[in-house]
Protein backbone atom coordinates (compact mmCIF):
# COMPACT_ATOMS: atom_id res chain seq x y z
CA UNK A 1 0.00 0.00 0.00
CA UNK A 2 1.07 3.56 -0.60
CA UNK A 3 1.64 5.84 2.32
CA UNK A 4 0.85 9.53 2.29
CA UNK A 5 4.55 10.22 1.75
CA UNK A 6 4.65 7.87 -1.30
CA UNK A 7 1.59 9.56 -2.79
CA UNK A 8 3.18 13.00 -2.38
CA UNK A 9 6.48 11.86 -3.88
CA UNK A 10 4.65 10.20 -6.79
CA UNK A 11 2.65 13.39 -7.37
CA UNK A 12 5.83 15.45 -7.07
CA UNK A 13 7.57 13.23 -9.67
CA UNK A 14 4.76 13.77 -12.17
CA UNK A 15 4.81 17.51 -11.54
CA UNK A 16 8.60 17.56 -11.94
CA UNK A 17 8.33 15.85 -15.32
CA UNK A 18 5.57 18.22 -16.52
CA UNK A 19 6.15 21.48 -14.67
CA UNK A 20 3.33 23.42 -16.34
CA UNK A 21 0.01 22.77 -18.00
CA UNK A 22 1.26 23.75 -21.46
CA UNK A 23 3.77 20.88 -21.44
CA UNK A 24 1.11 18.39 -20.29
CA UNK A 25 -0.98 19.17 -23.37
CA UNK A 26 0.18 18.14 -26.82
CA UNK A 27 0.94 21.74 -27.72
CA UNK A 28 -0.45 25.16 -27.07
CA UNK A 29 -2.22 24.99 -30.47
CA UNK A 30 -4.13 21.86 -29.48
CA UNK A 31 -6.85 23.93 -27.79
CA UNK A 32 -9.10 23.50 -30.84
CA UNK A 33 -12.41 22.10 -29.64
CA UNK A 34 -13.61 18.99 -31.47
CA UNK A 35 -17.35 19.16 -31.99
CA UNK A 36 -19.66 16.28 -32.70
CA UNK A 37 -19.84 17.48 -36.32
CA UNK A 38 -16.03 17.47 -36.55
CA UNK A 39 -15.86 13.96 -35.14
CA UNK A 40 -18.54 12.87 -37.60
CA UNK A 41 -16.45 14.28 -40.48
CA UNK A 42 -13.32 12.53 -39.21
CA UNK A 43 -15.20 9.22 -38.93
CA UNK A 44 -16.72 9.65 -42.38
CA UNK A 45 -13.26 10.36 -43.84
CA UNK A 46 -11.89 7.21 -42.17
CA UNK A 47 -14.75 5.07 -43.52
CA UNK A 48 -14.33 6.47 -47.04
CA UNK A 49 -10.58 5.90 -46.85
CA UNK A 50 -11.11 2.25 -45.85
CA UNK A 51 -13.64 1.77 -48.66
CA UNK A 52 -11.25 3.37 -51.13
CA UNK A 53 -8.46 0.99 -50.09
CA UNK A 54 -10.79 -1.99 -50.54
CA UNK A 55 -11.87 -0.65 -53.92
CA UNK A 56 -8.28 -0.22 -55.05
CA UNK A 57 -7.52 -3.81 -54.02
CA UNK A 58 -10.55 -5.04 -55.96
CA UNK A 59 -9.49 -3.05 -59.04
CA UNK A 60 -6.00 -4.56 -58.80
CA UNK A 61 -7.52 -8.07 -58.65
CA UNK A 62 -9.67 -7.35 -61.71
CA UNK A 63 -6.65 -5.95 -63.58
CA UNK A 64 -4.82 -9.23 -62.89
CA UNK A 65 -7.82 -11.20 -64.11
CA UNK A 66 -7.94 -9.05 -67.26
CA UNK A 67 -4.26 -9.78 -67.88
CA UNK A 68 -4.98 -13.51 -67.55
CA UNK A 69 -7.88 -13.25 -70.00
CA UNK A 70 -5.67 -11.36 -72.46
CA UNK A 71 -3.01 -14.07 -72.12
CA UNK A 72 -5.65 -16.74 -72.75
CA UNK A 73 -6.83 -14.89 -75.87
CA UNK A 74 -3.24 -14.72 -77.11
CA UNK A 75 -2.83 -18.46 -76.52
CA UNK A 76 -5.95 -19.17 -78.57
CA UNK A 77 -4.35 -17.39 -81.53
CA UNK A 78 -1.68 -20.10 -81.59
CA UNK A 79 -4.09 -23.05 -81.79
CA UNK A 80 -3.29 -25.16 -84.86
CA UNK A 81 -6.36 -27.34 -85.15
CA UNK A 82 -9.44 -25.12 -85.09
CA UNK A 83 -11.75 -28.17 -85.07
CA UNK A 84 -10.36 -29.58 -81.82
CA UNK A 85 -12.29 -28.48 -78.70
CA UNK A 86 -10.52 -26.12 -76.34
CA UNK A 87 -10.65 -26.64 -72.55
CA UNK A 88 -12.47 -23.72 -70.91
CA UNK A 89 -12.36 -23.52 -67.12
CA UNK A 90 -15.44 -22.45 -65.18
CA UNK A 91 -14.85 -22.46 -61.41
CA UNK A 92 -13.05 -25.79 -60.82
CA UNK A 93 -14.33 -27.60 -63.90
CA UNK A 94 -13.04 -27.68 -67.48
CA UNK A 95 -15.50 -27.70 -70.36
CA UNK A 96 -14.38 -28.59 -73.85
CA UNK A 97 -15.83 -26.05 -76.26
CA UNK A 98 -15.21 -25.21 -79.91
CA UNK A 99 -12.50 -22.59 -80.55
CA UNK A 100 -14.87 -19.89 -81.83
CA UNK A 101 -17.21 -20.35 -78.88
CA UNK A 102 -14.27 -20.10 -76.47
CA UNK A 103 -13.06 -16.88 -78.16
CA UNK A 104 -16.57 -15.42 -77.90
CA UNK A 105 -16.81 -16.36 -74.21
CA UNK A 106 -13.43 -14.76 -73.52
CA UNK A 107 -14.49 -11.53 -75.25
CA UNK A 108 -17.73 -11.49 -73.28
CA UNK A 109 -15.83 -11.98 -70.02
CA UNK A 110 -13.36 -9.21 -70.93
CA UNK A 111 -16.20 -6.81 -71.81
CA UNK A 112 -17.97 -7.52 -68.52
CA UNK A 113 -14.73 -7.13 -66.59
CA UNK A 114 -14.02 -3.81 -68.33
CA UNK A 115 -17.49 -2.56 -67.39
CA UNK A 116 -16.99 -3.61 -63.75
CA UNK A 117 -13.59 -1.89 -63.61
CA UNK A 118 -15.09 1.33 -65.02
CA UNK A 119 -17.80 1.24 -62.33
CA UNK A 120 -15.20 0.69 -59.61
CA UNK A 121 -13.02 3.53 -60.93
CA UNK A 122 -16.04 5.83 -61.03
CA UNK A 123 -16.95 4.90 -57.47
CA UNK A 124 -13.35 5.51 -56.40
CA UNK A 125 -13.42 8.95 -58.00
CA UNK A 126 -16.58 9.84 -56.05
CA UNK A 127 -14.92 8.66 -52.83
CA UNK A 128 -11.83 10.77 -53.58
CA UNK A 129 -13.93 13.88 -54.30
CA UNK A 130 -15.87 13.49 -51.05
CA UNK A 131 -12.65 12.85 -49.12
CA UNK A 132 -11.08 15.99 -50.63
CA UNK A 133 -13.99 18.10 -49.36
CA UNK A 134 -13.77 16.58 -45.90
CA UNK A 135 -9.99 17.00 -45.88
CA UNK A 136 -10.35 20.67 -46.84
CA UNK A 137 -12.83 21.32 -44.03
CA UNK A 138 -10.85 19.42 -41.40
CA UNK A 139 -7.48 20.95 -42.30
CA UNK A 140 -9.12 24.41 -42.29
CA UNK A 141 -10.22 23.90 -38.69
CA UNK A 142 -7.42 21.76 -37.24
CA UNK A 143 -4.42 22.69 -39.38
CA UNK A 144 -1.33 20.69 -38.44
CA UNK A 145 -3.10 19.09 -35.46
CA UNK A 146 -4.66 16.47 -37.74
CA UNK A 147 -3.08 14.12 -40.26
CA UNK A 148 -5.31 12.83 -43.04
CA UNK A 149 -2.55 11.77 -45.39
CA UNK A 150 -1.98 8.07 -46.12
CA UNK A 151 0.96 6.37 -44.43
CA UNK A 152 4.05 5.83 -46.58
CA UNK A 153 4.78 2.10 -46.62
Phi, psi and omega in degrees: 000150177276140173267172179299324179296317179298318180296318179295318181290326176294314177298319180296321179297316178297316179294325178295321181289326180233081188295335179223165184297327182298324180283335178288329176280167181297313175196169180290340179277353185278015181279009179290126181280131179266114180274170177299321179296318177298314180297322177298319178294319179297315180296319180296318178300316181296318179295316179297321179297318178295318178296321179296318178298316178297319179297317179295323176295318179295320178297318179299319178297318180291326176296320177295319177296320178297320178298318178296320178294321177297318178298319179295319178298319178297321179296323180293336178292338183266005180290129182278311184262105183285348180273337181285135179295148182254133177290131180234119186270128173235115186060245181252011186240139175263134173247140177264115182235158177297153184305312183296321178294320179296317178299317180296318178296318179298317179296320177297315178298318180294320178296316179296318179295320177298316179298316180297319180294322177297318177298315180296318178296321178296316178298317178298322178296319178296318178300315181296321179296314180295320179295323179297320178294316178296318180299316179301311181297316184290319178292328178297322182275316188260345179057231183282357181280358179226143179238114180247012181273146179293151178290143176274117179263000000 
